Amino acid sequence: MQTHIVKVAARGSELGRFREAKSSYRLEEWCINTAESSLPSIEALRKAGAHLREKDTPVGFPTETVYGLGADATRSAAVKGIYSAKGRPSDNPLIVHVCDLQMLRYLLGTTADGKENALPERYKKLIDKFWPGPLTILLPNAQPSRLAPEVTAGLSTFGVRMPSSTLALSLIKLAGVPLAAPSANASTKPSPTAAHHVKHDLDGRIELILDGGPSHVGVESTARVVLYETTYNATSDGVVPADIESADATQNGHATNGHGPSTRKFGVIRTKRWGAAAGLNVQNWRKASPMISEVDESAYIVHTGDLVGVNGQMIGELFDIDLGKDTAGIAQGLFSALRELDSRGAETIFVDGIDGEMNISAAVMNRLRKAASEIRS
């Protein structure tokens, strides 16, 4: 199977907009823009929508959070294609993406006497405030359900969100079906925030990836597991040198003890507090060209050097990525930074966590806590 990337321009309301109906929410119906300037992008999305309706291989597409792997949420064969492409356990439920409230009401189904099941009142204020955007809500699954059983993994509820990406909304509208869409990465890999991340993981497993540029948020609306050996250290100076020694001994069964440099590779992701190399003793400090982030708009600088232990012995090579102090920028660059270090063979990654209990800060820390093998404060 060949994997093709198709670029789709998606700026502002170029692809579509919400039409407000009388006495209803502002998100009632997503309408496609028919202006001549938008036709090439619309045609590409129309073809992708037909693919989603007719084929069982999922499509990679951008949302404002990360790239998703979308399939028709109403067809079992299509949803099974997601699990197959990702190598994901089929008992893990999927989030459903809708383009407007009309589609959401369709999923809520009808009562025994043929009346529409109403959207629970308690959700209306949340939807009005946070949709479209990275908020997933849980709703009762209709009986009989209009979703493929593989979407809910047997649960009586389903998770649903309305993305704010105009490309995602237009794709769902043109497909004419809700899309089940987890992140478009292979299981155990960081979530993708650019089309080339998706191709790196799923090349040959899917046919089509829509390239709408890098994701703007960078973390998903709900938690995902990223299997990395990641450590937090809340000291302002950075990582304690003994942490490196401990990680080396844990991984190799012994430290190098001065008998020549180890081939171990370490990674450091800096945010708001740590200085260069997280305060570790590094020799031959130099700039390195990014391996996989060169097409990202928010490209970062990678430094590398030879890591020296507490007793002066060479331990291995350290790669350093500074994501800056802006919380939104940290969120946007986090998964790209993890992929960068993964591509360089880093076995242990030290990450400087960020403060904050709400919004993006909380989302970043949620991902990191789930990924970490150890957390220190």
PDB file of N, CA and C in Angstrom, residues 253-344:
ATOM      1  N   GLY A 253      23.440  -2.066  33.419  1.00  0.00           N
ATOM      2  CA  GLY A 253      23.891  -2.965  34.463  1.00  0.00           C
ATOM      3  C   GLY A 253      25.146  -2.470  35.148  1.00  0.00           C
ATOM      4  N   HIS A 254      25.801  -1.461  34.618  1.00  0.00           N
ATOM      5  CA  HIS A 254      26.996  -0.889  35.241  1.00  0.00           C
ATOM      6  C   HIS A 254      27.258   0.466  34.612  1.00  0.00           C
ATOM      7  N   ALA A 255      28.021   1.301  35.310  1.00  0.00           N
ATOM      8  CA  ALA A 255      28.471   2.563  34.745  1.00  0.00           C
ATOM      9  C   ALA A 255      29.760   2.316  33.981  1.00  0.00           C
ATOM     10  N   THR A 256      30.237   3.319  33.256  1.00  0.00           N
ATOM     11  CA  THR A 256      31.427   3.110  32.438  1.00  0.00           C
ATOM     12  C   THR A 256      32.699   3.054  33.273  1.00  0.00           C
ATOM     13  N   ASN A 257      32.669   3.712  34.492  1.00  0.00           N
ATOM     14  CA  ASN A 257      33.803   3.632  35.424  1.00  0.00           C
ATOM     15  C   ASN A 257      35.124   4.039  34.786  1.00  0.00           C
ATOM     16  N   GLY A 258      35.059   4.990  33.846  1.00  0.00           N
ATOM     17  CA  GLY A 258      36.290   5.526  33.295  1.00  0.00           C
ATOM     18  C   GLY A 258      36.930   4.661  32.242  1.00  0.00           C
ATOM     19  N   HIS A 259      36.286   3.598  31.818  1.00  0.00           N
ATOM     20  CA  HIS A 259      36.897   2.697  30.838  1.00  0.00           C
ATOM     21  C   HIS A 259      36.532   3.070  29.409  1.00  0.00           C
ATOM     22  N   GLY A 260      36.407   4.332  29.132  1.00  0.00           N
ATOM     23  CA  GLY A 260      36.065   4.783  27.785  1.00  0.00           C
ATOM     24  C   GLY A 260      34.623   5.234  27.704  1.00  0.00           C
ATOM     25  N   PRO A 261      34.296   6.028  26.707  1.00  0.00           N
ATOM     26  CA  PRO A 261      32.953   6.589  26.586  1.00  0.00           C
ATOM     27  C   PRO A 261      31.903   5.527  26.292  1.00  0.00           C
ATOM     28  N   SER A 262      30.735   5.698  26.911  1.00  0.00           N
ATOM     29  CA  SER A 262      29.614   4.813  26.654  1.00  0.00           C
ATOM     30  C   SER A 262      28.935   5.229  25.366  1.00  0.00           C
ATOM     31  N   THR A 263      28.200   4.325  24.751  1.00  0.00           N
ATOM     32  CA  THR A 263      27.409   4.662  23.566  1.00  0.00           C
ATOM     33  C   THR A 263      26.015   5.129  23.953  1.00  0.00           C
ATOM     34  N   ARG A 264      25.741   5.262  25.254  1.00  0.00           N
ATOM     35  CA  ARG A 264      24.429   5.706  25.700  1.00  0.00           C
ATOM     36  C   ARG A 264      24.134   7.097  25.181  1.00  0.00           C
ATOM     37  N   LYS A 265      22.844   7.330  24.899  1.00  0.00           N
ATOM     38  CA  LYS A 265      22.402   8.644  24.456  1.00  0.00           C
ATOM     39  C   LYS A 265      21.291   9.123  25.379  1.00  0.00           C
ATOM     40  N   PHE A 266      21.406  10.376  25.822  1.00  0.00           N
ATOM     41  CA  PHE A 266      20.444  10.983  26.731  1.00  0.00           C
ATOM     42  C   PHE A 266      19.806  12.192  26.056  1.00  0.00           C
ATOM     43  N   GLY A 267      18.606  12.514  26.494  1.00  0.00           N
ATOM     44  CA  GLY A 267      17.930  13.695  25.990  1.00  0.00           C
ATOM     45  C   GLY A 267      17.484  14.596  27.124  1.00  0.00           C
ATOM     46  N   VAL A 268      17.490  15.888  26.879  1.00  0.00           N
ATOM     47  CA  VAL A 268      16.981  16.883  27.822  1.00  0.00           C
ATOM     48  C   VAL A 268      16.002  17.781  27.069  1.00  0.00           C
ATOM     49  N   ILE A 269      14.797  17.933  27.613  1.00  0.00           N
ATOM     50  CA  ILE A 269      13.826  18.891  27.076  1.00  0.00           C
ATOM     51  C   ILE A 269      13.637  19.971  28.120  1.00  0.00           C
ATOM     52  N   ARG A 270      14.043  21.189  27.772  1.00  0.00           N
ATOM     53  CA  ARG A 270      13.993  22.310  28.724  1.00  0.00           C
ATOM     54  C   ARG A 270      12.769  23.162  28.461  1.00  0.00           C
ATOM     55  N   THR A 271      12.209  23.706  29.555  1.00  0.00           N
ATOM     56  CA  THR A 271      11.089  24.633  29.415  1.00  0.00           C
ATOM     57  C   THR A 271      11.421  25.941  30.127  1.00  0.00           C
ATOM     58  N   LYS A 272      10.883  26.135  31.333  1.00  0.00           N
ATOM     59  CA  LYS A 272      10.942  27.467  31.938  1.00  0.00           C
ATOM     60  C   LYS A 272      12.070  27.671  32.942  1.00  0.00           C
ATOM     61  N   ARG A 273      12.699  26.589  33.403  1.00  0.00           N
ATOM     62  CA  ARG A 273      13.628  26.767  34.522  1.00  0.00           C
ATOM     63  C   ARG A 273      15.062  26.334  34.235  1.00  0.00           C
ATOM     64  N   TRP A 274      15.258  25.278  33.506  1.00  0.00           N
ATOM     65  CA  TRP A 274      16.597  24.738  33.338  1.00  0.00           C
ATOM     66  C   TRP A 274      17.426  25.531  32.343  1.00  0.00           C
ATOM     67  N   GLY A 275      18.726  25.592  32.629  1.00  0.00           N
ATOM     68  CA  GLY A 275      19.655  26.194  31.693  1.00  0.00           C
ATOM     69  C   GLY A 275      20.143  25.169  30.695  1.00  0.00           C
ATOM     70  N   ALA A 276      21.133  25.553  29.891  1.00  0.00           N
ATOM     71  CA  ALA A 276      21.667  24.669  28.862  1.00  0.00           C
ATOM     72  C   ALA A 276      22.127  23.347  29.454  1.00  0.00           C
ATOM     73  N   ALA A 277      21.741  22.251  28.809  1.00  0.00           N
ATOM     74  CA  ALA A 277      22.099  20.887  29.217  1.00  0.00           C
ATOM     75  C   ALA A 277      21.586  20.543  30.607  1.00  0.00           C
ATOM     76  N   ALA A 278      20.604  21.323  31.100  1.00  0.00           N
ATOM     77  CA  ALA A 278      19.987  21.085  32.405  1.00  0.00           C
ATOM     78  C   ALA A 278      21.006  21.074  33.534  1.00  0.00           C
ATOM     79  N   GLY A 279      22.077  21.858  33.398  1.00  0.00           N
ATOM     80  CA  GLY A 279      23.070  21.978  34.448  1.00  0.00           C
ATOM     81  C   GLY A 279      24.079  20.844  34.505  1.00  0.00           C
ATOM     82  N   LEU A 280      24.057  19.934  33.558  1.00  0.00           N
ATOM     83  CA  LEU A 280      24.980  18.796  33.545  1.00  0.00           C
ATOM     84  C   LEU A 280      26.326  19.208  32.971  1.00  0.00           C
ATOM     85  N   ASN A 281      27.345  18.421  33.271  1.00  0.00           N
ATOM     86  CA  ASN A 281      28.697  18.674  32.778  1.00  0.00           C
ATOM     87  C   ASN A 281      28.830  18.086  31.375  1.00  0.00           C
ATOM     88  N   VAL A 282      28.861  18.973  30.391  1.00  0.00           N
ATOM     89  CA  VAL A 282      28.918  18.532  28.996  1.00  0.00           C
ATOM     90  C   VAL A 282      30.101  19.203  28.309  1.00  0.00           C
ATOM     91  N   GLN A 283      30.886  18.418  27.606  1.00  0.00           N
ATOM     92  CA  GLN A 283      32.024  18.931  26.851  1.00  0.00           C
ATOM     93  C   GLN A 283      31.713  18.899  25.357  1.00  0.00           C
ATOM     94  N   ASN A 284      32.466  19.692  24.603  1.00  0.00           N
ATOM     95  CA  ASN A 284      32.300  19.743  23.142  1.00  0.00           C
ATOM     96  C   ASN A 284      30.873  20.132  22.777  1.00  0.00           C
ATOM     97  N   TRP A 285      30.340  21.141  23.454  1.00  0.00           N
ATOM     98  CA  TRP A 285      28.958  21.616  23.250  1.00  0.00           C
ATOM     99  C   TRP A 285      28.831  22.264  21.885  1.00  0.00           C
ATOM    100  N   ARG A 286      27.840  21.843  21.106  1.00  0.00           N
ATOM    101  CA  ARG A 286      27.719  22.343  19.738  1.00  0.00           C
ATOM    102  C   ARG A 286      26.275  22.260  19.264  1.00  0.00           C
ATOM    103  N   LYS A 287      25.958  23.050  18.242  1.00  0.00           N
ATOM    104  CA  LYS A 287      24.617  23.030  17.656  1.00  0.00           C
ATOM    105  C   LYS A 287      24.505  21.863  16.682  1.00  0.00           C
ATOM    106  N   ALA A 288      23.328  21.234  16.683  1.00  0.00           N
ATOM    107  CA  ALA A 288      23.062  20.136  15.754  1.00  0.00           C
ATOM    108  C   ALA A 288      21.807  20.461  14.964  1.00  0.00           C
ATOM    109  N   SER A 289      21.788  20.107  13.710  1.00  0.00           N
ATOM    110  CA  SER A 289      20.601  20.359  12.887  1.00  0.00           C
ATOM    111  C   SER A 289      19.476  19.416  13.271  1.00  0.00           C
ATOM    112  N   PRO A 290      18.236  19.907  13.407  1.00  0.00           N
ATOM    113  CA  PRO A 290      17.113  19.011  13.695  1.00  0.00           C
ATOM    114  C   PRO A 290      16.980  17.952  12.614  1.00  0.00           C
ATOM    115  N   MET A 291      16.633  16.729  13.030  1.00  0.00           N
ATOM    116  CA  MET A 291      16.514  15.623  12.084  1.00  0.00           C
ATOM    117  C   MET A 291      15.136  15.544  11.446  1.00  0.00           C
ATOM    118  N   ILE A 292      14.071  15.857  12.233  1.00  0.00           N
ATOM    119  CA  ILE A 292      12.726  15.639  11.701  1.00  0.00           C
ATOM    120  C   ILE A 292      11.833  16.857  11.820  1.00  0.00           C
ATOM    121  N   SER A 293      12.319  17.960  12.366  1.00  0.00           N
ATOM    122  CA  SER A 293      11.436  19.111  12.601  1.00  0.00           C
ATOM    123  C   SER A 293      11.688  20.262  11.641  1.00  0.00           C
ATOM    124  N   GLU A 294      12.475  19.999  10.573  1.00  0.00           N
ATOM    125  CA  GLU A 294      12.859  21.114   9.726  1.00  0.00           C
ATOM    126  C   GLU A 294      11.696  21.765   8.983  1.00  0.00           C
ATOM    127  N   VAL A 295      10.573  21.030   8.817  1.00  0.00           N
ATOM    128  CA  VAL A 295       9.445  21.641   8.109  1.00  0.00           C
ATOM    129  C   VAL A 295       8.414  22.214   9.072  1.00  0.00           C
ATOM    130  N   ASP A 296       8.624  22.080  10.369  1.00  0.00           N
ATOM    131  CA  ASP A 296       7.699  22.652  11.336  1.00  0.00           C
ATOM    132  C   ASP A 296       7.880  24.155  11.399  1.00  0.00           C
ATOM    133  N   GLU A 297       6.776  24.875  11.533  1.00  0.00           N
ATOM    134  CA  GLU A 297       6.860  26.328  11.657  1.00  0.00           C
ATOM    135  C   GLU A 297       7.570  26.723  12.949  1.00  0.00           C
ATOM    136  N   SER A 298       7.420  25.915  13.979  1.00  0.00           N
ATOM    137  CA  SER A 298       8.012  26.240  15.278  1.00  0.00           C
ATOM    138  C   SER A 298       9.278  25.434  15.498  1.00  0.00           C
ATOM    139  N   ALA A 299      10.169  25.408  14.498  1.00  0.00           N
ATOM    140  CA  ALA A 299      11.393  24.625  14.600  1.00  0.00           C
ATOM    141  C   ALA A 299      12.214  25.088  15.794  1.00  0.00           C
ATOM    142  N   TYR A 300      12.814  24.136  16.471  1.00  0.00           N
ATOM    143  CA  TYR A 300      13.611  24.437  17.650  1.00  0.00           C
ATOM    144  C   TYR A 300      15.080  24.164  17.360  1.00  0.00           C
ATOM    145  N   ILE A 301      15.931  24.598  18.281  1.00  0.00           N
ATOM    146  CA  ILE A 301      17.369  24.388  18.126  1.00  0.00           C
ATOM    147  C   ILE A 301      17.793  23.198  18.974  1.00  0.00           C
ATOM    148  N   VAL A 302      18.565  22.315  18.376  1.00  0.00           N
ATOM    149  CA  VAL A 302      19.098  21.151  19.078  1.00  0.00           C
ATOM    150  C   VAL A 302      20.584  21.376  19.323  1.00  0.00           C
ATOM    151  N   HIS A 303      21.009  21.154  20.563  1.00  0.00           N
ATOM    152  CA  HIS A 303      22.431  21.156  20.890  1.00  0.00           C
ATOM    153  C   HIS A 303      22.837  19.760  21.333  1.00  0.00           C
ATOM    154  N   THR A 304      24.109  19.465  21.193  1.00  0.00           N
ATOM    155  CA  THR A 304      24.611  18.169  21.643  1.00  0.00           C
ATOM    156  C   THR A 304      26.000  18.348  22.239  1.00  0.00           C
ATOM    157  N   GLY A 305      26.437  17.357  22.993  1.00  0.00           N
ATOM    158  CA  GLY A 305      27.751  17.382  23.613  1.00  0.00           C
ATOM    159  C   GLY A 305      28.059  16.056  24.270  1.00  0.00           C
ATOM    160  N   ASP A 306      29.292  15.910  24.740  1.00  0.00           N
ATOM    161  CA  ASP A 306      29.728  14.690  25.412  1.00  0.00           C
ATOM    162  C   ASP A 306      29.468  14.828  26.906  1.00  0.00           C
ATOM    163  N   LEU A 307      28.683  13.908  27.449  1.00  0.00           N
ATOM    164  CA  LEU A 307      28.263  13.968  28.845  1.00  0.00           C
ATOM    165  C   LEU A 307      29.322  13.367  29.755  1.00  0.00           C
ATOM    166  N   VAL A 308      29.687  14.132  30.793  1.00  0.00           N
ATOM    167  CA  VAL A 308      30.724  13.716  31.734  1.00  0.00           C
ATOM    168  C   VAL A 308      30.086  13.453  33.092  1.00  0.00           C
ATOM    169  N   GLY A 309      30.414  12.327  33.727  1.00  0.00           N
ATOM    170  CA  GLY A 309      29.841  11.944  35.002  1.00  0.00           C
ATOM    171  C   GLY A 309      30.503  12.626  36.181  1.00  0.00           C
ATOM    172  N   VAL A 310      30.028  12.299  37.400  1.00  0.00           N
ATOM    173  CA  VAL A 310      30.533  12.959  38.616  1.00  0.00           C
ATOM    174  C   VAL A 310      31.993  12.648  38.877  1.00  0.00           C
ATOM    175  N   ASN A 311      32.480  11.527  38.398  1.00  0.00           N
ATOM    176  CA  ASN A 311      33.881  11.158  38.608  1.00  0.00           C
ATOM    177  C   ASN A 311      34.755  11.483  37.412  1.00  0.00           C
ATOM    178  N   GLY A 312      34.242  12.269  36.494  1.00  0.00           N
ATOM    179  CA  GLY A 312      35.024  12.688  35.352  1.00  0.00           C
ATOM    180  C   GLY A 312      35.001  11.719  34.192  1.00  0.00           C
ATOM    181  N   GLN A 313      34.282  10.611  34.316  1.00  0.00           N
ATOM    182  CA  GLN A 313      34.254   9.648  33.222  1.00  0.00           C
ATOM    183  C   GLN A 313      33.253  10.062  32.150  1.00  0.00           C
ATOM    184  N   MET A 314      33.534   9.670  30.936  1.00  0.00           N
ATOM    185  CA  MET A 314      32.610   9.927  29.843  1.00  0.00           C
ATOM    186  C   MET A 314      31.462   8.926  29.934  1.00  0.00           C
ATOM    187  N   ILE A 315      30.247   9.447  29.899  1.00  0.00           N
ATOM    188  CA  ILE A 315      29.072   8.580  30.020  1.00  0.00           C
ATOM    189  C   ILE A 315      28.421   8.326  28.674  1.00  0.00           C
ATOM    190  N   GLY A 316      28.340   9.325  27.835  1.00  0.00           N
ATOM    191  CA  GLY A 316      27.682   9.152  26.548  1.00  0.00           C
ATOM    192  C   GLY A 316      27.432  10.497  25.900  1.00  0.00           C
ATOM    193  N   GLU A 317      26.462  10.544  25.002  1.00  0.00           N
ATOM    194  CA  GLU A 317      26.133  11.758  24.267  1.00  0.00           C
ATOM    195  C   GLU A 317      24.809  12.315  24.767  1.00  0.00           C
ATOM    196  N   LEU A 318      24.739  13.638  24.935  1.00  0.00           N
ATOM    197  CA  LEU A 318      23.522  14.287  25.389  1.00  0.00           C
ATOM    198  C   LEU A 318      22.998  15.220  24.305  1.00  0.00           C
ATOM    199  N   PHE A 319      21.669  15.161  24.064  1.00  0.00           N
ATOM    200  CA  PHE A 319      21.000  16.055  23.135  1.00  0.00           C
ATOM    201  C   PHE A 319      20.069  16.967  23.926  1.00  0.00           C
ATOM    202  N   ASP A 320      20.118  18.247  23.632  1.00  0.00           N
ATOM    203  CA  ASP A 320      19.400  19.259  24.400  1.00  0.00           C
ATOM    204  C   ASP A 320      18.447  20.016  23.485  1.00  0.00           C
ATOM    205  N   ILE A 321      17.171  20.109  23.895  1.00  0.00           N
ATOM    206  CA  ILE A 321      16.166  20.879  23.157  1.00  0.00           C
ATOM    207  C   ILE A 321      15.527  21.885  24.103  1.00  0.00           C
ATOM    208  N   ASP A 322      15.541  23.138  23.720  1.00  0.00           N
ATOM    209  CA  ASP A 322      14.919  24.203  24.497  1.00  0.00           C
ATOM    210  C   ASP A 322      13.608  24.600  23.843  1.00  0.00           C
ATOM    211  N   LEU A 323      12.472  24.353  24.535  1.00  0.00           N
ATOM    212  CA  LEU A 323      11.160  24.712  24.007  1.00  0.00           C
ATOM    213  C   LEU A 323      10.731  26.125  24.394  1.00  0.00           C
ATOM    214  N   GLY A 324      11.577  26.843  25.127  1.00  0.00           N
ATOM    215  CA  GLY A 324      11.244  28.208  25.493  1.00  0.00           C
ATOM    216  C   GLY A 324      10.353  28.280  26.722  1.00  0.00           C
ATOM    217  N   LYS A 325       9.907  29.472  27.051  1.00  0.00           N
ATOM    218  CA  LYS A 325       9.136  29.700  28.274  1.00  0.00           C
ATOM    219  C   LYS A 325       7.645  29.891  28.042  1.00  0.00           C
ATOM    220  N   ASP A 326       7.227  29.998  26.800  1.00  0.00           N
ATOM    221  CA  ASP A 326       5.812  30.208  26.489  1.00  0.00           C
ATOM    222  C   ASP A 326       5.062  28.881  26.562  1.00  0.00           C
ATOM    223  N   THR A 327       4.017  28.825  27.393  1.00  0.00           N
ATOM    224  CA  THR A 327       3.302  27.574  27.618  1.00  0.00           C
ATOM    225  C   THR A 327       2.710  27.020  26.336  1.00  0.00           C
ATOM    226  N   ALA A 328       2.103  27.866  25.517  1.00  0.00           N
ATOM    227  CA  ALA A 328       1.518  27.393  24.263  1.00  0.00           C
ATOM    228  C   ALA A 328       2.593  26.828  23.342  1.00  0.00           C
ATOM    229  N   GLY A 329       3.752  27.475  23.293  1.00  0.00           N
ATOM    230  CA  GLY A 329       4.851  26.984  22.473  1.00  0.00           C
ATOM    231  C   GLY A 329       5.390  25.656  22.973  1.00  0.00           C
ATOM    232  N   ILE A 330       5.426  25.490  24.301  1.00  0.00           N
ATOM    233  CA  ILE A 330       5.869  24.225  24.880  1.00  0.00           C
ATOM    234  C   ILE A 330       4.921  23.101  24.477  1.00  0.00           C
ATOM    235  N   ALA A 331       3.624  23.367  24.587  1.00  0.00           N
ATOM    236  CA  ALA A 331       2.628  22.353  24.215  1.00  0.00           C
ATOM    237  C   ALA A 331       2.755  21.991  22.742  1.00  0.00           C
ATOM    238  N   GLN A 332       2.933  23.000  21.892  1.00  0.00           N
ATOM    239  CA  GLN A 332       3.003  22.756  20.454  1.00  0.00           C
ATOM    240  C   GLN A 332       4.236  21.948  20.078  1.00  0.00           C
ATOM    241  N   GLY A 333       5.346  22.175  20.787  1.00  0.00           N
ATOM    242  CA  GLY A 333       6.597  21.523  20.403  1.00  0.00           C
ATOM    243  C   GLY A 333       6.926  20.252  21.144  1.00  0.00           C
ATOM    244  N   LEU A 334       6.131  19.890  22.159  1.00  0.00           N
ATOM    245  CA  LEU A 334       6.486  18.769  23.036  1.00  0.00           C
ATOM    246  C   LEU A 334       6.633  17.453  22.287  1.00  0.00           C
ATOM    247  N   PHE A 335       5.622  17.055  21.521  1.00  0.00           N
ATOM    248  CA  PHE A 335       5.684  15.761  20.852  1.00  0.00           C
ATOM    249  C   PHE A 335       6.738  15.752  19.749  1.00  0.00           C
ATOM    250  N   SER A 336       6.926  16.889  19.071  1.00  0.00           N
ATOM    251  CA  SER A 336       7.995  16.967  18.072  1.00  0.00           C
ATOM    252  C   SER A 336       9.360  16.787  18.731  1.00  0.00           C
ATOM    253  N   ALA A 337       9.532  17.385  19.913  1.00  0.00           N
ATOM    254  CA  ALA A 337      10.801  17.235  20.627  1.00  0.00           C
ATOM    255  C   ALA A 337      11.043  15.785  21.034  1.00  0.00           C
ATOM    256  N   LEU A 338       9.999  15.115  21.504  1.00  0.00           N
ATOM    257  CA  LEU A 338      10.138  13.707  21.859  1.00  0.00           C
ATOM    258  C   LEU A 338      10.499  12.870  20.641  1.00  0.00           C
ATOM    259  N   ARG A 339       9.869  13.162  19.503  1.00  0.00           N
ATOM    260  CA  ARG A 339      10.195  12.439  18.285  1.00  0.00           C
ATOM    261  C   ARG A 339      11.630  12.715  17.845  1.00  0.00           C
ATOM    262  N   GLU A 340      12.064  13.954  17.990  1.00  0.00           N
ATOM    263  CA  GLU A 340      13.432  14.311  17.640  1.00  0.00           C
ATOM    264  C   GLU A 340      14.430  13.482  18.443  1.00  0.00           C
ATOM    265  N   LEU A 341      14.209  13.404  19.743  1.00  0.00           N
ATOM    266  CA  LEU A 341      15.118  12.648  20.604  1.00  0.00           C
ATOM    267  C   LEU A 341      15.021  11.155  20.339  1.00  0.00           C
ATOM    268  N   ASP A 342      13.825  10.687  20.038  1.00  0.00           N
ATOM    269  CA  ASP A 342      13.645   9.275  19.698  1.00  0.00           C
ATOM    270  C   ASP A 342      14.415   8.923  18.428  1.00  0.00           C
ATOM    271  N   SER A 343      14.358   9.820  17.435  1.00  0.00           N
ATOM    272  CA  SER A 343      15.057   9.561  16.175  1.00  0.00           C
ATOM    273  C   SER A 343      16.560   9.531  16.360  1.00  0.00           C
ATOM    274  N   ARG A 344      17.055  10.179  17.410  1.00  0.00           N
ATOM    275  CA  ARG A 344      18.487  10.192  17.689  1.00  0.00           C
ATOM    276  C   ARG A 344      18.916   9.050  18.614  1.00  0.00           C
TER     277      ARG A 344
END
